[in-house]
mmCIF file of C-alpha atoms and ligand atoms in Angstrom:
data_model
loop_
_atom_site.group_PDB
_atom_site.id
_atom_site.type_symbol
_atom_site.label_atom_id
_atom_site.label_comp_id
_atom_site.label_asym_id
_atom_site.label_seq_id
_atom_site.Cartn_x
_atom_site.Cartn_y
_atom_site.Cartn_z
ATOM 1 C CA MET P 1 0.000 0.000 0.000
ATOM 2 C CA ILE P 2 1.207 3.506 -0.766
ATOM 3 C CA ILE P 3 -0.013 6.180 1.614
ATOM 4 C CA HIS P 4 0.325 9.919 1.135
ATOM 5 C CA LEU P 5 0.178 11.525 4.557
ATOM 6 C CA ASN P 6 -1.099 15.038 4.972
ATOM 7 C CA LYS P 7 1.167 17.874 5.933
ATOM 8 C CA ASN P 8 0.030 18.461 9.497
ATOM 9 C CA ILE P 9 0.847 14.987 10.783
ATOM 10 C CA SER P 10 3.514 14.961 13.486
ATOM 11 C CA LYS P 11 6.806 13.136 13.072
ATOM 12 C CA SER P 12 6.009 10.840 15.975
ATOM 13 C CA LEU P 13 2.653 9.800 14.547
ATOM 14 C CA THR P 14 4.283 9.190 11.166
ATOM 15 C CA LYS P 15 6.809 6.925 12.880
ATOM 16 C CA GLU P 16 4.001 5.149 14.740
ATOM 17 C CA ILE P 17 2.120 4.349 11.515
ATOM 18 C CA ALA P 18 5.314 3.387 9.697
ATOM 19 C CA LYS P 19 6.248 0.997 12.514
ATOM 20 C CA LYS P 20 2.802 -0.528 12.804
ATOM 21 C CA TYR P 21 2.595 -1.317 9.075
ATOM 22 C CA GLU P 22 6.310 -1.974 8.503
ATOM 23 C CA ALA P 23 6.423 0.844 5.997
ATOM 24 C CA VAL P 24 9.339 2.453 4.212
ATOM 25 C CA GLU P 25 9.180 6.236 4.472
ATOM 26 C CA ILE P 26 9.991 8.790 1.790
ATOM 27 C CA VAL P 27 10.082 12.394 2.891
ATOM 28 C CA THR P 28 9.975 15.038 0.172
ATOM 29 C CA GLU P 29 9.505 18.785 0.420
ATOM 30 C CA GLU P 30 5.815 18.445 -0.442
ATOM 31 C CA LYS P 31 4.828 15.300 1.380
ATOM 32 C CA THR P 32 5.599 12.176 3.340
ATOM 33 C CA ILE P 33 4.922 8.864 1.642
ATOM 34 C CA LEU P 34 4.708 5.502 3.348
ATOM 35 C CA ILE P 35 5.037 2.264 1.418
ATOM 36 C CA THR P 36 3.939 -0.870 3.224
ATOM 37 C CA PRO P 37 4.218 -4.464 2.027
ATOM 38 C CA HIS P 38 1.462 -5.036 -0.565
ATOM 39 C CA LEU P 39 -0.240 -7.440 1.858
ATOM 40 C CA VAL P 40 -1.438 -4.451 3.870
ATOM 41 C CA LYS P 41 -4.804 -3.547 2.368
ATOM 42 C CA LYS P 42 -6.251 -1.133 4.904
ATOM 43 C CA ILE P 43 -5.202 1.252 7.624
ATOM 44 C CA ASP P 44 -6.829 1.653 11.019
ATOM 45 C CA GLU P 45 -9.626 4.219 10.920
ATOM 46 C CA LYS P 46 -8.057 6.335 13.630
ATOM 47 C CA TYR P 47 -5.326 7.330 11.158
ATOM 48 C CA HIS P 48 -7.642 8.219 8.268
ATOM 49 C CA GLU P 49 -7.715 11.927 9.029
ATOM 50 C CA TYR P 50 -3.957 12.051 8.389
ATOM 51 C CA ILE P 51 -4.141 10.343 5.008
ATOM 52 C CA ASP P 52 -4.566 12.355 1.817
ATOM 53 C CA ASN P 53 -4.567 9.444 -0.565
ATOM 54 C CA SER P 54 -3.757 5.743 -0.687
ATOM 55 C CA TRP P 55 -3.356 2.949 -3.227
ATOM 56 C CA ILE P 56 -3.512 -0.807 -2.745
ATOM 57 C CA PHE P 57 -1.627 -3.341 -4.838
ATOM 58 C CA ASP P 58 -1.642 -7.073 -5.426
ATOM 59 C CA ASN P 59 2.152 -7.353 -5.482
ATOM 60 C CA ASP P 60 5.222 -5.340 -4.461
ATOM 61 C CA ILE P 61 5.497 -3.427 -7.718
ATOM 62 C CA GLN P 62 4.152 -0.271 -6.129
ATOM 63 C CA LEU P 63 6.021 2.988 -6.771
ATOM 64 C CA ALA P 64 6.818 1.741 -10.269
ATOM 65 C CA ASN P 65 3.196 0.785 -10.864
ATOM 66 C CA LYS P 66 1.037 2.618 -13.389
ATOM 67 C CA LYS P 67 -1.836 2.221 -10.927
ATOM 68 C CA TYR P 68 0.019 4.633 -8.656
ATOM 69 C CA SER P 69 1.277 7.026 -11.279
ATOM 70 C CA PRO P 70 0.109 6.327 -14.828
ATOM 71 C CA GLU P 71 2.495 8.567 -16.724
ATOM 72 C CA ILE P 72 5.963 7.331 -17.680
ATOM 73 C CA LYS P 73 8.438 9.118 -15.460
ATOM 74 C CA GLU P 74 10.229 11.934 -17.255
ATOM 75 C CA ILE P 75 13.968 11.749 -16.718
ATOM 76 C CA LYS P 76 16.407 14.453 -17.711
ATOM 77 C CA ILE P 77 19.670 13.295 -19.258
ATOM 78 C CA GLY P 78 22.024 16.069 -20.297
ATOM 79 C CA LYS P 79 19.961 18.610 -22.189
ATOM 80 C CA PHE P 80 17.238 16.133 -23.156
ATOM 81 C CA SER P 81 14.506 14.196 -21.426
ATOM 82 C CA ILE P 82 13.167 10.724 -21.937
ATOM 83 C CA GLY P 83 9.787 9.439 -20.779
ATOM 84 C CA GLY P 84 6.998 11.813 -19.837
ATOM 85 C CA LYS P 85 5.018 13.041 -22.805
ATOM 86 C CA ASN P 86 7.974 13.221 -25.134
ATOM 87 C CA ARG P 87 8.704 10.547 -27.716
ATOM 88 C CA ASN P 88 12.473 10.502 -27.408
ATOM 89 C CA THR P 89 14.518 7.348 -27.771
ATOM 90 C CA LEU P 90 18.007 7.750 -26.389
ATOM 91 C CA LEU P 91 20.525 5.954 -28.536
ATOM 92 C CA THR P 92 23.349 5.267 -26.133
ATOM 93 C CA ILE P 93 26.454 3.904 -27.743
ATOM 94 C CA GLY P 94 30.027 3.357 -26.741
ATOM 95 C CA PRO P 95 32.503 0.586 -26.077
ATOM 96 C CA CYS P 96 31.982 -2.002 -23.377
ATOM 97 C CA GLY P 97 34.921 -0.521 -21.501
ATOM 98 C CA VAL P 98 37.056 2.604 -21.493
ATOM 99 C CA GLU P 99 40.423 1.241 -22.641
ATOM 100 C CA SER P 100 42.524 4.236 -23.644
ATOM 101 C CA LYS P 101 42.386 7.920 -24.401
ATOM 102 C CA GLU P 102 42.639 7.282 -28.119
ATOM 103 C CA GLN P 103 39.820 4.726 -28.125
ATOM 104 C CA ILE P 104 37.380 6.875 -26.154
ATOM 105 C CA TYR P 105 38.113 9.990 -28.237
ATOM 106 C CA GLN P 106 37.427 7.996 -31.409
ATOM 107 C CA THR P 107 34.103 6.946 -29.900
ATOM 108 C CA ALA P 108 33.236 10.547 -29.026
ATOM 109 C CA GLU P 109 33.970 11.586 -32.624
ATOM 110 C CA LEU P 110 31.591 8.889 -33.915
ATOM 111 C CA ILE P 111 28.850 10.041 -31.527
ATOM 112 C CA LYS P 112 29.275 13.666 -32.610
ATOM 113 C CA ASP P 113 29.301 12.629 -36.283
ATOM 114 C CA CYS P 114 26.002 10.848 -35.784
ATOM 115 C CA GLY P 115 24.498 13.861 -34.008
ATOM 116 C CA LEU P 116 23.959 11.864 -30.803
ATOM 117 C CA HIS P 117 24.397 13.156 -27.264
ATOM 118 C CA THR P 118 25.398 10.364 -24.927
ATOM 119 C CA ILE P 119 28.449 8.212 -24.430
ATOM 120 C CA ARG P 120 28.295 4.954 -22.528
ATOM 121 C CA ALA P 121 31.356 3.050 -21.401
ATOM 122 C CA GLY P 122 32.298 1.158 -18.271
ATOM 123 C CA SER P 123 35.395 1.933 -16.262
ATOM 124 C CA PHE P 124 34.761 -0.572 -13.487
ATOM 125 C CA LYS P 125 34.005 -3.785 -15.316
ATOM 126 C CA PRO P 126 32.295 -6.668 -13.486
ATOM 127 C CA ARG P 127 33.968 -9.591 -15.253
ATOM 128 C CA THR P 128 33.292 -13.292 -14.961
ATOM 129 C CA SER P 129 37.017 -13.982 -14.543
ATOM 130 C CA PRO P 130 39.471 -12.257 -12.202
ATOM 131 C CA TYR P 131 42.130 -12.607 -14.927
ATOM 132 C CA SER P 132 40.247 -10.526 -17.509
ATOM 133 C CA PHE P 133 40.501 -6.751 -17.955
ATOM 134 C CA GLN P 134 38.782 -5.154 -14.952
ATOM 135 C CA GLY P 135 38.522 -1.626 -16.360
ATOM 136 C CA MET P 136 40.608 1.524 -15.992
ATOM 137 C CA GLY P 137 38.941 2.568 -12.732
ATOM 138 C CA ILE P 138 39.145 6.227 -11.730
ATOM 139 C CA ASP P 139 41.451 7.047 -14.656
ATOM 140 C CA GLY P 140 38.687 5.950 -17.012
ATOM 141 C CA LEU P 141 36.143 8.119 -15.193
ATOM 142 C CA LYS P 142 38.477 11.078 -15.653
ATOM 143 C CA LEU P 143 38.688 10.380 -19.381
ATOM 144 C CA LEU P 144 34.898 10.259 -19.577
ATOM 145 C CA ALA P 145 34.660 13.587 -17.725
ATOM 146 C CA GLU P 146 37.120 15.063 -20.219
ATOM 147 C CA ILE P 147 34.947 13.810 -23.085
ATOM 148 C CA ARG P 148 31.840 15.315 -21.488
ATOM 149 C CA ASP P 149 33.502 18.723 -21.299
ATOM 150 C CA LYS P 150 35.051 18.639 -24.712
ATOM 151 C CA TYR P 151 32.183 17.089 -26.709
ATOM 152 C CA LYS P 152 29.214 18.087 -24.500
ATOM 153 C CA LEU P 153 28.056 14.494 -24.181
ATOM 154 C CA ALA P 154 26.177 13.000 -21.247
ATOM 155 C CA VAL P 155 28.132 10.164 -19.626
ATOM 156 C CA ILE P 156 26.654 6.803 -18.679
ATOM 157 C CA THR P 157 29.015 4.586 -16.740
ATOM 158 C CA GLU P 158 28.776 1.576 -14.533
ATOM 159 C CA VAL P 159 29.200 1.052 -10.799
ATOM 160 C CA ARG P 160 30.617 -2.376 -9.978
ATOM 161 C CA ASP P 161 30.677 -2.312 -6.190
ATOM 162 C CA LEU P 162 30.337 -0.100 -3.142
ATOM 163 C CA THR P 163 34.044 0.794 -2.955
ATOM 164 C CA HIS P 164 33.724 3.318 -5.790
ATOM 165 C CA VAL P 165 29.988 4.081 -5.883
ATOM 166 C CA ASP P 166 30.471 7.678 -4.699
ATOM 167 C CA GLU P 167 33.067 8.372 -7.377
ATOM 168 C CA VAL P 168 30.822 6.959 -10.115
ATOM 169 C CA ILE P 169 27.867 9.012 -8.837
ATOM 170 C CA ASP P 170 30.115 12.091 -8.887
ATOM 171 C CA TYR P 171 31.447 11.618 -12.407
ATOM 172 C CA ALA P 172 28.440 10.120 -14.236
ATOM 173 C CA ASP P 173 25.322 11.762 -15.622
ATOM 174 C CA VAL P 174 23.606 8.374 -15.514
ATOM 175 C CA ILE P 175 24.762 5.556 -13.236
ATOM 176 C CA GLN P 176 24.516 2.107 -14.741
ATOM 177 C CA ILE P 177 23.911 -0.818 -12.407
ATOM 178 C CA GLY P 178 24.911 -3.906 -14.351
ATOM 179 C CA ALA P 179 23.079 -7.211 -14.575
ATOM 180 C CA LYS P 180 25.420 -8.867 -12.085
ATOM 181 C CA SER P 181 24.845 -6.055 -9.574
ATOM 182 C CA MET P 182 21.067 -5.934 -9.845
ATOM 183 C CA TYR P 183 20.905 -7.566 -6.423
ATOM 184 C CA ASP P 184 23.694 -5.577 -4.783
ATOM 185 C CA HIS P 185 21.721 -3.949 -2.004
ATOM 186 C CA GLY P 186 24.579 -1.657 -1.012
ATOM 187 C CA ILE P 187 24.545 -0.168 -4.514
ATOM 188 C CA LEU P 188 20.746 -0.070 -4.694
ATOM 189 C CA HIS P 189 20.485 1.762 -1.374
ATOM 190 C CA ARG P 190 23.257 4.208 -2.221
ATOM 191 C CA CYS P 191 21.706 4.973 -5.618
ATOM 192 C CA GLY P 192 18.378 5.523 -3.844
ATOM 193 C CA LYS P 193 20.004 8.406 -1.989
ATOM 194 C CA SER P 194 21.226 10.094 -5.163
ATOM 195 C CA LYS P 195 19.017 12.133 -7.470
ATOM 196 C CA LYS P 196 20.931 11.171 -10.587
ATOM 197 C CA PRO P 197 19.296 8.874 -13.137
ATOM 198 C CA ILE P 198 19.995 5.184 -12.620
ATOM 199 C CA LEU P 199 20.060 2.719 -15.500
ATOM 200 C CA LEU P 200 19.221 -0.602 -13.864
ATOM 201 C CA LYS P 201 19.961 -3.680 -15.960
ATOM 202 C CA ARG P 202 17.984 -6.847 -15.440
ATOM 203 C CA GLY P 203 19.847 -9.673 -13.752
ATOM 204 C CA PHE P 204 20.017 -12.510 -16.256
ATOM 205 C CA GLY P 205 18.577 -14.961 -13.741
ATOM 206 C CA SER P 206 15.748 -12.832 -12.463
ATOM 207 C CA THR P 207 12.086 -12.562 -13.287
ATOM 208 C CA ILE P 208 10.431 -9.320 -14.324
ATOM 209 C CA GLN P 209 8.850 -9.155 -10.865
ATOM 210 C CA GLU P 210 12.269 -9.403 -9.191
ATOM 211 C CA PHE P 211 13.739 -6.907 -11.629
ATOM 212 C CA VAL P 212 11.129 -4.252 -10.875
ATOM 213 C CA GLN P 213 11.382 -4.971 -7.147
ATOM 214 C CA ALA P 214 15.107 -4.180 -7.413
ATOM 215 C CA ALA P 215 14.061 -0.847 -8.951
ATOM 216 C CA GLU P 216 11.685 -0.376 -5.997
ATOM 217 C CA PHE P 217 14.720 -0.354 -3.658
ATOM 218 C CA ILE P 218 16.027 2.724 -5.477
ATOM 219 C CA LEU P 219 12.616 4.381 -5.793
ATOM 220 C CA SER P 220 11.745 3.815 -2.142
ATOM 221 C CA GLY P 221 15.126 5.262 -1.176
ATOM 222 C CA GLY P 222 13.840 8.530 -2.637
ATOM 223 C CA ASN P 223 15.326 8.511 -6.148
ATOM 224 C CA GLU P 224 12.531 8.635 -8.724
ATOM 225 C CA ASN P 225 14.875 8.585 -11.699
ATOM 226 C CA VAL P 226 15.118 4.926 -12.578
ATOM 227 C CA ILE P 227 15.354 3.462 -16.081
ATOM 228 C CA LEU P 228 14.828 -0.264 -16.618
ATOM 229 C CA CYS P 229 17.066 -2.035 -19.130
ATOM 230 C CA GLU P 230 16.307 -5.480 -20.530
ATOM 231 C CA ARG P 231 19.563 -7.093 -21.709
ATOM 232 C CA GLY P 232 18.717 -10.757 -22.079
ATOM 233 C CA ILE P 233 18.150 -13.606 -19.675
ATOM 234 C CA ARG P 234 19.711 -17.028 -19.450
ATOM 235 C CA THR P 235 17.622 -19.768 -21.020
ATOM 236 C CA PHE P 236 18.364 -23.281 -22.355
ATOM 237 C CA GLU P 237 19.455 -21.670 -25.644
ATOM 238 C CA THR P 238 23.198 -21.642 -26.288
ATOM 239 C CA LYS P 239 23.456 -20.222 -29.814
ATOM 240 C CA SER P 240 23.120 -16.665 -28.567
ATOM 241 C CA ARG P 241 24.737 -15.327 -25.396
ATOM 242 C CA PHE P 242 21.364 -14.654 -23.746
ATOM 243 C CA THR P 243 17.715 -14.543 -24.813
ATOM 244 C CA LEU P 244 16.271 -11.058 -25.175
ATOM 245 C CA ASP P 245 12.933 -10.987 -23.379
ATOM 246 C CA LEU P 246 10.810 -8.704 -25.542
ATOM 247 C CA CYS P 247 7.631 -10.093 -23.973
ATOM 248 C CA GLY P 248 8.975 -8.877 -20.625
ATOM 249 C CA VAL P 249 9.464 -5.452 -22.176
ATOM 250 C CA ALA P 250 5.842 -5.429 -23.338
ATOM 251 C CA TYR P 251 4.878 -6.133 -19.710
ATOM 252 C CA LEU P 252 7.118 -3.355 -18.360
ATOM 253 C CA LYS P 253 5.617 -0.875 -20.795
ATOM 254 C CA GLU P 254 2.063 -1.875 -19.950
ATOM 255 C CA TYR P 255 2.299 -2.016 -16.174
ATOM 256 C CA THR P 256 5.185 0.131 -14.988
ATOM 257 C CA ASN P 257 5.737 3.870 -15.119
ATOM 258 C CA LEU P 258 9.503 3.781 -15.701
ATOM 259 C CA PRO P 259 11.300 4.404 -18.994
ATOM 260 C CA VAL P 260 12.528 1.201 -20.621
ATOM 261 C CA PHE P 261 15.752 0.591 -22.536
ATOM 262 C CA LEU P 262 16.749 -2.410 -24.597
ATOM 263 C CA ASP P 263 20.257 -3.750 -25.030
ATOM 264 C CA PRO P 264 20.573 -5.981 -28.094
ATOM 265 C CA SER P 265 24.383 -6.192 -27.819
ATOM 266 C CA HIS P 266 24.693 -8.125 -24.558
ATOM 267 C CA ALA P 267 21.682 -10.279 -25.416
ATOM 268 C CA MET P 268 23.039 -11.461 -28.748
ATOM 269 C CA GLY P 269 26.693 -11.633 -27.838
ATOM 270 C CA TYR P 270 27.754 -11.672 -31.506
ATOM 271 C CA SER P 271 27.954 -8.613 -33.708
ATOM 272 C CA TYR P 272 26.399 -10.356 -36.731
ATOM 273 C CA GLY P 273 22.994 -10.426 -34.982
ATOM 274 C CA VAL P 274 23.050 -7.003 -33.398
ATOM 275 C CA PRO P 275 21.719 -4.880 -36.318
ATOM 276 C CA ASP P 276 18.588 -7.018 -36.864
ATOM 277 C CA LEU P 277 17.977 -7.224 -33.149
ATOM 278 C CA ALA P 278 18.534 -3.483 -32.713
ATOM 279 C CA ARG P 279 15.884 -2.800 -35.359
ATOM 280 C CA ALA P 280 13.482 -5.105 -33.540
ATOM 281 C CA CYS P 281 14.273 -3.227 -30.319
ATOM 282 C CA MET P 282 13.579 0.117 -31.966
ATOM 283 C CA ALA P 283 10.252 -1.250 -33.189
ATOM 284 C CA MET P 284 9.396 -2.116 -29.553
ATOM 285 C CA ASP P 285 8.815 1.618 -29.056
ATOM 286 C CA VAL P 286 11.174 1.992 -26.110
ATOM 287 C CA ASP P 287 12.855 5.002 -24.512
ATOM 288 C CA GLY P 288 16.389 3.950 -25.229
ATOM 289 C CA LEU P 289 18.710 1.488 -26.930
ATOM 290 C CA LEU P 290 22.141 0.499 -25.705
ATOM 291 C CA ILE P 291 24.496 -0.633 -28.445
ATOM 292 C CA GLU P 292 28.160 -1.433 -27.989
ATOM 293 C CA VAL P 293 30.586 -0.030 -30.546
ATOM 294 C CA HIS P 294 34.365 -0.091 -30.702
ATOM 295 C CA PRO P 295 36.836 1.468 -33.161
ATOM 296 C CA ASP P 296 38.395 -1.972 -33.618
ATOM 297 C CA PRO P 297 36.249 -4.670 -31.981
ATOM 298 C CA LYS P 298 38.723 -7.503 -32.512
ATOM 299 C CA VAL P 299 41.167 -5.916 -30.057
ATOM 300 C CA ALA P 300 38.500 -4.891 -27.504
ATOM 301 C CA LYS P 301 39.442 -5.871 -23.953
ATOM 302 C CA SER P 302 35.907 -6.942 -23.068
ATOM 303 C CA ASP P 303 32.856 -8.089 -25.032
ATOM 304 C CA ALA P 304 34.884 -8.115 -28.260
ATOM 305 C CA SER P 305 32.599 -10.449 -30.168
ATOM 306 C CA GLN P 306 29.457 -8.319 -29.845
ATOM 307 C CA GLN P 307 30.714 -4.808 -30.550
ATOM 308 C CA LEU P 308 30.024 -3.148 -33.893
ATOM 309 C CA ASN P 309 32.770 -1.235 -35.598
ATOM 310 C CA HIS P 310 32.024 2.376 -36.405
ATOM 311 C CA ASN P 311 31.038 1.767 -40.008
ATOM 312 C CA GLU P 312 28.730 -1.055 -39.044
ATOM 313 C CA PHE P 313 27.099 1.239 -36.520
ATOM 314 C CA LYS P 314 26.614 4.042 -39.044
ATOM 315 C CA LYS P 315 24.902 1.627 -41.420
ATOM 316 C CA LEU P 316 22.661 0.394 -38.642
ATOM 317 C CA PHE P 317 21.890 3.946 -37.544
ATOM 318 C CA ASP P 318 20.623 4.805 -41.030
ATOM 319 C CA THR P 319 18.155 1.932 -40.850
ATOM 320 C CA LEU P 320 16.954 2.798 -37.346
ATOM 321 C CA LYS P 321 15.863 6.269 -38.425
ATOM 322 C CA PRO P 322 12.937 5.210 -40.666
ATOM 323 C CA ILE P 323 11.709 2.774 -38.004
ATOM 324 C CA ALA P 324 11.733 5.571 -35.438
ATOM 325 C CA LYS P 325 9.795 7.763 -37.856
ATOM 326 C CA VAL P 326 7.081 5.155 -38.401
ATOM 327 C CA ILE P 327 6.466 4.825 -34.670
ATOM 328 C CA ASN P 328 6.738 8.570 -34.113
ATOM 329 C CA ARG P 329 9.926 8.490 -32.048
ATOM 330 C CA ASN P 330 12.779 11.006 -32.092
ATOM 331 C CA ILE P 331 16.190 9.438 -31.848
ATOM 332 C CA ILE P 332 18.345 11.579 -29.578
HETATM 333 C C1 PEP Q 401 27.799 -3.717 -19.975
HETATM 334 O O1 PEP Q 401 26.814 -2.975 -20.148
HETATM 335 O O2 PEP Q 401 28.902 -3.560 -20.529
HETATM 336 C C2 PEP Q 401 27.597 -4.896 -19.112
HETATM 337 C C3 PEP Q 401 28.566 -5.375 -18.354
HETATM 338 O O3 PEP Q 401 26.355 -5.392 -19.240
HETATM 339 P P1 PEP Q 401 25.537 -6.395 -18.301
HETATM 340 O O4 PEP Q 401 25.621 -5.845 -16.922
HETATM 341 O O5 PEP Q 401 24.155 -6.340 -18.891
HETATM 342 O O6 PEP Q 401 26.175 -7.740 -18.444
HETATM 343 MN MN1 MN Q 402 29.718 -4.998 -22.293
#
């Protein structure tokens, strides 16, 4: 249950209600909001005079539920917004990882050439082997900040663990929480205390319900700026790296009020399939696409097999434009 309390309620009474119904509390300048487990369906009559409005739910997708707030949340990224009433689709491209000054400047040039506004690259890489490239760390964040200043691009970069979450929040315009960190409660709680947009990727072993509940940790921490990113789940199929759950995306769009991104690159795992899949993603009428590109994919230090080279991306980009037009979307 979500409860909007009225302004004249005392702090001690708020605490009393929160304790009684095991509610999480969000305090904003305008109001105090309590969110109880969805199993709570009514509140004792003696508290009714302190309640402005309330909503009941049949599961714990609450703040992210269209029943609570039907409009897709508008989120500002750089000088643009996604969600809300606008029809923008943010095309976020960049290499899997920041590897060198030369590489990231080449990427920035491509983005500028294409008239796009966002660069995405990880500097703290959550790898499946401790012997693989782990990212450039703070040095990579500094390079991204340099690119932002020089090329006026918004920076999306990933937080891998709590040891550097504050630095990533400081440097990034959008903080990416990767699939493997979807359940990192330290990161979720910390990101809930920031106001910066959070790009939350779906854990590849989690259901849509669990995915949105992870977003609820950030939302209930007080950060309304959450974007959901479907990037493929693990199934019995082995010919692609993961299986992109477009049905799940249809669900997210129908029932949640958060902007949705799709990531064809990590789902497919092989560059040959990315353009077709990216076009299918565009046709899903989503708020953003995440596509990995690299000046020379064969020497990439992570996710080499799935990254498009710059020419391949330009060709793909030309074919995304008419799809966007048909569904009345502006690629930004
Ligand atoms: C990435 O975006 O480069 C990444 C590591 O993706 P994921 O967390 O979806 O595996
Ligand atoms: Mn990657």
